[in-house]
Coordinates of C-alpha atoms in Angstrom, one line a residue:
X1 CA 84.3 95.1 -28.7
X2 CA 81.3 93.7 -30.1
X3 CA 78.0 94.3 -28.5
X4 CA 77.1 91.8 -25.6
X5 CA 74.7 88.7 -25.5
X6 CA 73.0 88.2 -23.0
X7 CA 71.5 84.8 -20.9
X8 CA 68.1 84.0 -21.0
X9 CA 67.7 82.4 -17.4
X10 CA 67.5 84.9 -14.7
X11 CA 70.4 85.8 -11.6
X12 CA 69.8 85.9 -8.4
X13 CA 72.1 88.2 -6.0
X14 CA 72.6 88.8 -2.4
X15 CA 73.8 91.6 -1.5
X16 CA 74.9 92.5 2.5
X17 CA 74.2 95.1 4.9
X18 CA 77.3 97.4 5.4
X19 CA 78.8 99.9 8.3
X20 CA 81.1 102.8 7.1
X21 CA 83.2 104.8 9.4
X22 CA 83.3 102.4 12.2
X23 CA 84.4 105.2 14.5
X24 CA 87.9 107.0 13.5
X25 CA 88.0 105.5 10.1
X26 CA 86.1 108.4 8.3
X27 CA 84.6 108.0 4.6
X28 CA 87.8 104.4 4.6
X29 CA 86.5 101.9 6.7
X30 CA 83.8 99.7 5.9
X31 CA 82.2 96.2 7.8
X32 CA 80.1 94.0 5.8
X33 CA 76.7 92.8 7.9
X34 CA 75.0 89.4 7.7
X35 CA 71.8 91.1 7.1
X36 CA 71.0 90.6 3.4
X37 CA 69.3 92.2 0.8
X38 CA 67.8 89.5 -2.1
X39 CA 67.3 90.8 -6.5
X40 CA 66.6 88.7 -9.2
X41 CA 66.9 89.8 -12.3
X42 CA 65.8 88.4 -15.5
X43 CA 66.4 89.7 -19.5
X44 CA 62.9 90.4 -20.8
X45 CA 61.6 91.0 -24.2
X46 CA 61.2 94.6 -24.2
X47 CA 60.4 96.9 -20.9
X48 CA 60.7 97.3 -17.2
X49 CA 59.4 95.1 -14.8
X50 CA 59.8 95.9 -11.1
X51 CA 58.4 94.4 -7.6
X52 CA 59.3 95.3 -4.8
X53 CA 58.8 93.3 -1.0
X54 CA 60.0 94.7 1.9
X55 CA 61.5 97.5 2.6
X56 CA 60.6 100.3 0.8
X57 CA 58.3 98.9 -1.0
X58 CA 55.5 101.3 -0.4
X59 CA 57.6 104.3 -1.6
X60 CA 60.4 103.3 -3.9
X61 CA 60.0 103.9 -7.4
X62 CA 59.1 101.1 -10.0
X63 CA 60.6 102.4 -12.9
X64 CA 64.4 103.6 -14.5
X65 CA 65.2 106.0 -11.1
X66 CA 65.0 103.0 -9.1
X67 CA 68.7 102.6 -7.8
X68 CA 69.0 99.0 -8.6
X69 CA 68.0 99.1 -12.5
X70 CA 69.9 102.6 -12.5
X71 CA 73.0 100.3 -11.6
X72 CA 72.2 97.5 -14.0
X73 CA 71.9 100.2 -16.9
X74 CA 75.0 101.5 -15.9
X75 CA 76.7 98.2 -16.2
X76 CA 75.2 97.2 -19.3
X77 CA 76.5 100.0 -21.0
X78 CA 79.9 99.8 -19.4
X79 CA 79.9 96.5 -21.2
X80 CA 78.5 97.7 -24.5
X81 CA 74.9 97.9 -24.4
X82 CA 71.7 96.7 -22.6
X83 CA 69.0 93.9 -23.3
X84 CA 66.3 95.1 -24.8
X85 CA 64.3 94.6 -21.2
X86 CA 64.3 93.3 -17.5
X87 CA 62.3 91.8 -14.5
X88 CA 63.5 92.8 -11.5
X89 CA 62.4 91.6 -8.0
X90 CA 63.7 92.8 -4.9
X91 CA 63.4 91.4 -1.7
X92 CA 64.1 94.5 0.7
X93 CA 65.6 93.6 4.3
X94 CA 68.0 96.6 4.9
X95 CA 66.9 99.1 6.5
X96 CA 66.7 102.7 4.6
X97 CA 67.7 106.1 5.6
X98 CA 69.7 104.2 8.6
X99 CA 73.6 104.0 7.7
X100 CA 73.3 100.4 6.6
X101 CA 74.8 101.3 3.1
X102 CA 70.9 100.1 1.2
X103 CA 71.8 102.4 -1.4
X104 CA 75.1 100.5 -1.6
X105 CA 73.5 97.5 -1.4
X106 CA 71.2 98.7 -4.4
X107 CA 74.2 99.6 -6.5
X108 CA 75.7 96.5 -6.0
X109 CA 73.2 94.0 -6.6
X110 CA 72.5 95.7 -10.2
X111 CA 76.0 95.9 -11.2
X112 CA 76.5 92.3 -10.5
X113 CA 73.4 91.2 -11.7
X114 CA 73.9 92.8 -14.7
X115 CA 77.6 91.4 -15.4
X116 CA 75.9 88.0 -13.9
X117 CA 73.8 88.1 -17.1
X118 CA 76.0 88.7 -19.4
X119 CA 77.7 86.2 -21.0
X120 CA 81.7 86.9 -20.6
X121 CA 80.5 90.0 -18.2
X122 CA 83.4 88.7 -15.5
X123 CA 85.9 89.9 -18.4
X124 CA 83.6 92.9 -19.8
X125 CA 83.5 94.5 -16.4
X126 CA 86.4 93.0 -14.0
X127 CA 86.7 93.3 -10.0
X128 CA 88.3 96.9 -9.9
X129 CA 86.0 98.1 -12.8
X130 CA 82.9 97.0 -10.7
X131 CA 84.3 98.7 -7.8
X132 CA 85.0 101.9 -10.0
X133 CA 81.4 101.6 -11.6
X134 CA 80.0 101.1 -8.1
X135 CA 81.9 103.7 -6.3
X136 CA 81.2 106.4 -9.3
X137 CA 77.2 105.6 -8.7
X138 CA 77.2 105.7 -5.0
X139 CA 80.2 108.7 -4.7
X140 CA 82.1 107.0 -2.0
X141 CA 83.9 103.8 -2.0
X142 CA 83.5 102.9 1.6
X143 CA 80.5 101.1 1.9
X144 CA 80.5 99.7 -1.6
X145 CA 83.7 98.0 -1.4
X146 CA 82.7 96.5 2.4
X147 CA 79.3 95.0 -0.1
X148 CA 81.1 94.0 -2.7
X149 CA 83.7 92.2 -1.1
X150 CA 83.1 91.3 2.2
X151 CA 84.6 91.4 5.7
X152 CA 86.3 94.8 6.9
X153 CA 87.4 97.0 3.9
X154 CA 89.7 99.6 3.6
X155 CA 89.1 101.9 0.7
X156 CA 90.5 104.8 -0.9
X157 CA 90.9 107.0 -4.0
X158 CA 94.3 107.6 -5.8
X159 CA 95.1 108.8 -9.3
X160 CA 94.0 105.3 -10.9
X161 CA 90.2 105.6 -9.1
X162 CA 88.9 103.7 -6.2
X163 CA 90.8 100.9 -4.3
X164 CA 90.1 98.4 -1.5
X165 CA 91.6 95.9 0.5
X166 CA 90.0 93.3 2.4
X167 CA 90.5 91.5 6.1
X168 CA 88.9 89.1 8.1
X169 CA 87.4 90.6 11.7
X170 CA 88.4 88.0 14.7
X171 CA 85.9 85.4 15.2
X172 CA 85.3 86.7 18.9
X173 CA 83.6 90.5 17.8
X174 CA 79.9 90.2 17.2
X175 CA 78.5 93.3 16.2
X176 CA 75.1 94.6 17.6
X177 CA 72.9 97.0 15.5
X178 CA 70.2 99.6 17.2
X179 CA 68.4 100.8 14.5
X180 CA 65.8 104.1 15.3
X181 CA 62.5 104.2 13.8
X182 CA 63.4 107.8 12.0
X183 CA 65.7 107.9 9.1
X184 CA 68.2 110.5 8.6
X185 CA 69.3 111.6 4.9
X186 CA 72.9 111.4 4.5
X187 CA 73.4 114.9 3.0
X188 CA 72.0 116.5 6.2
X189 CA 74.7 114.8 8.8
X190 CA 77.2 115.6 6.1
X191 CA 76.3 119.0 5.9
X192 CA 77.0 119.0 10.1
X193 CA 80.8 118.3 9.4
X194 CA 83.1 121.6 9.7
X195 CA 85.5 122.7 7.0
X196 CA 88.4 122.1 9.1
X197 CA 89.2 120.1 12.2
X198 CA 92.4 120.5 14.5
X199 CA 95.8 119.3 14.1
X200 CA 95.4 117.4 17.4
X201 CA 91.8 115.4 16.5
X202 CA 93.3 114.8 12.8
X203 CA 96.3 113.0 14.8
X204 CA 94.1 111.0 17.2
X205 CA 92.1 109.9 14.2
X206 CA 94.6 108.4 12.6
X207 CA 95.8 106.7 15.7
X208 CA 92.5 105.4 16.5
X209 CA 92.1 103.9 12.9
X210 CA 95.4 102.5 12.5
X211 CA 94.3 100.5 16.2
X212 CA 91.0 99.8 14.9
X213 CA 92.6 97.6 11.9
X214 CA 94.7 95.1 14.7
X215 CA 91.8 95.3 17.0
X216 CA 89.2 94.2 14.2
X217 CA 91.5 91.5 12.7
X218 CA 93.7 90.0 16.1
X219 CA 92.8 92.4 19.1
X220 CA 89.1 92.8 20.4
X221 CA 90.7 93.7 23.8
X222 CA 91.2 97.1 21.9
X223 CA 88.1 97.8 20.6
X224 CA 86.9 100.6 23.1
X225 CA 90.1 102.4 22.5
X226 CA 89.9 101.8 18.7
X227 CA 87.0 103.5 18.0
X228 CA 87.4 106.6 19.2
X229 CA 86.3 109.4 16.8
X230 CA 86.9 113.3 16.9
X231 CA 86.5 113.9 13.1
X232 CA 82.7 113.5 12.6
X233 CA 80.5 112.2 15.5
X234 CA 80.2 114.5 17.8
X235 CA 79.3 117.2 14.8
X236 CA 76.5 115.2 13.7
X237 CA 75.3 114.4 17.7
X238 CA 72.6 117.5 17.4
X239 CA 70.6 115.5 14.6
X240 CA 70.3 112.1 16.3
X241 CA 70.5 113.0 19.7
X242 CA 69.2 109.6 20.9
X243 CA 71.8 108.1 18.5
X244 CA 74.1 110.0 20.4
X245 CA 72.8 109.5 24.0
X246 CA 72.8 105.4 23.6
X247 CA 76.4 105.6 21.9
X248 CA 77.4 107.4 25.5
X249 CA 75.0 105.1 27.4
X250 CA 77.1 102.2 26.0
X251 CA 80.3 103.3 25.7
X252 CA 79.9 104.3 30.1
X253 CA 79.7 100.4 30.2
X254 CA 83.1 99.6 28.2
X255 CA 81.5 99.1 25.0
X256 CA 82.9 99.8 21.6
X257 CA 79.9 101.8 20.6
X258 CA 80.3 104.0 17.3
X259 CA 77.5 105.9 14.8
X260 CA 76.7 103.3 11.2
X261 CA 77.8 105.2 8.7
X262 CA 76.3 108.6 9.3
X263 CA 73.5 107.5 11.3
X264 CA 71.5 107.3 12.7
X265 CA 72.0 103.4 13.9
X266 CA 74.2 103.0 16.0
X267 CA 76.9 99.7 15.8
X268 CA 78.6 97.8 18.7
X269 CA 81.2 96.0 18.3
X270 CA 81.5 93.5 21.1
X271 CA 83.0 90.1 22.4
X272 CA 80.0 87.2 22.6
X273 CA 79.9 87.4 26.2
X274 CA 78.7 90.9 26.5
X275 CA 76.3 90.6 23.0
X276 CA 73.2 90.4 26.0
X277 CA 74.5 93.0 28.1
X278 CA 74.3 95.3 24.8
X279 CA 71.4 94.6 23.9
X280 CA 69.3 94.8 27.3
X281 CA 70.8 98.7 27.0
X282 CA 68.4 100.3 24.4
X283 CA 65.2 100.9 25.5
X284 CA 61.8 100.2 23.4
X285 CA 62.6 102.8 20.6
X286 CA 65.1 101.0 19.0
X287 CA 64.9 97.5 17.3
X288 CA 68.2 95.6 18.6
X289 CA 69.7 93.0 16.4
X290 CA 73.3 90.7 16.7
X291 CA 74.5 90.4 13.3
X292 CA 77.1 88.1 12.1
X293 CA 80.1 89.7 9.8
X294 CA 79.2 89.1 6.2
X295 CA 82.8 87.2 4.8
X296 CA 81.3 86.5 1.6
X297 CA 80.2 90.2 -0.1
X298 CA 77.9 90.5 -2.8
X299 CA 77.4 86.9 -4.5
X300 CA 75.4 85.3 -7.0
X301 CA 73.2 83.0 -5.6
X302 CA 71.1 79.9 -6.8
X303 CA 67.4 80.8 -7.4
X304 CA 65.6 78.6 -5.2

């Protein structure tokens, strides 16, 4: 294949929010957020241009470790080779350190970007390549494939690399986010899970998450009972203890109340009529916010 060209006006992508796990659907599941980082990325001359607004932007680096170009290099040379430079601005809204998949969201919006800008990159780099690419950067395919496609995401690994299939959540869930003011690195919660787990959680598990797929799609009546989890929250409980005390808090009142991803925000997953009722239970700590479900996934967007 001969080396890529590459277009001279810059992209602009969107990129959304995402919640893994969703309860019993460990390291599979995935919700896309309507909470939405913004890149644009243009082919430069020669170097690296970076600014940053938003989050992160007093602490992220401004040069080829920041996530975002580390994706778009990636990309390039998936497609045969890079331009010879790139502005980059980001527009940082998700939250970092939280379990809103940013570092997803940062892996995505390069690798689109990057195929966005080059000409014939839709064929250089095709849907289950970018989901390969992504999912190889990030190391799971959970909240990647909930970014780059949308909705509620099911993802796994087989011999062939990382899949996904997408559905549409009924129009009656709204989920409500209550993000902490601490982060919580993802290595530590992982390093909380155990080696093994019981024949009898692995079996309600997989109950649970074969529920929580009719629930999320047809039946939010089910919701409480869906997302049940015995595989990984109650391990990582002893490093978000007020995590864990508001899922219990909200959960006592009927509410499908579940860990984001490994924490420490916590997600619920409720009909309209009780989206108040949620949020008037967390107390000053947290900031509260009802999110829409993101149906759209990563997308290039016009620049203005």
């Amino acid at each position: 294949m001969a080396g890529p060209a590459f277009r001279a006006a810059p992209v602009r992508v969107r990129i959304p929010a995402t919640s893994a796990n969703l309860g019993p659907g460990f390291d599979a599941f995935g919700l896309a957020l309507g909470l939405y980082d913004d890149v644009a990325v243009r082919v430069a001359d020669e170097g690296l241009s970076i600014d940053i607004a938003g989050e992160g932007a007093d602490n992220l680096s401004r040069d080829e470790n920041h996530l975002v170009v580390r994706a778009a290099y990636a990309a390039f040379e998936a497609m045969g080779g890079r331009p010879p430079g790139l502005d980059v601005v980001c527009a940082n809204r998700i939250p970092h350190g939280r379990g809103l998949g940013s570092s997803a969201a940062a892996i995505c919006a390069g690798v689109i970007a990057a195929r966005a800008l080059t000409i014939g990159g839709a064929e250089r780099l095709d849907d289950e390549a970018t989901l390969a690419l992504a999912t190889e950067l990030e190391g799971h395919p959970d909240n990647v494939a909930a970014c780059l496609l949308g909705g509620f995401t099911i993802a796994w690994t087989d011999e062939d690399g990382p899949r996904a299939v997408r559905s549409t959540p009924d129009r009656g869930i709204s989920p409500v986010v209550f993000v902490p003011a601490t982060p919580l690195s993802t290595e530590v919660a992982r390093g909380l899970l155990p080696a093994k787990v019981t024949h009898r959680d692995a079996s309600a598990n997989a109950g649970r998450a074969g529920l929580l797929v009719t629930a999320l799609t047809s039946r939010p009546d089910l919701l409480f009972a869906a997302t049940e989890d015995r595989l990984h929250q109650t391990y990582r409980a002893p490093a978000m203890p007020a995590s864990a005390q508001l899922i219990d808090k909200l959960r006592a009142q009927g509410m499908a109340a579940v860990v984001s991803g490994a924490g420490p925000t916590v997600l619920a997953l409720v009909t309209h009529d009780r989206v108040d009722e949620a949020i008037g239970s967390a107390g000053p700590d947290w900031v509260v916010r009802q999110l829409d479900v993101d149906g759209a996934g990563a997308s290039v967007m016009p620049l203005a």
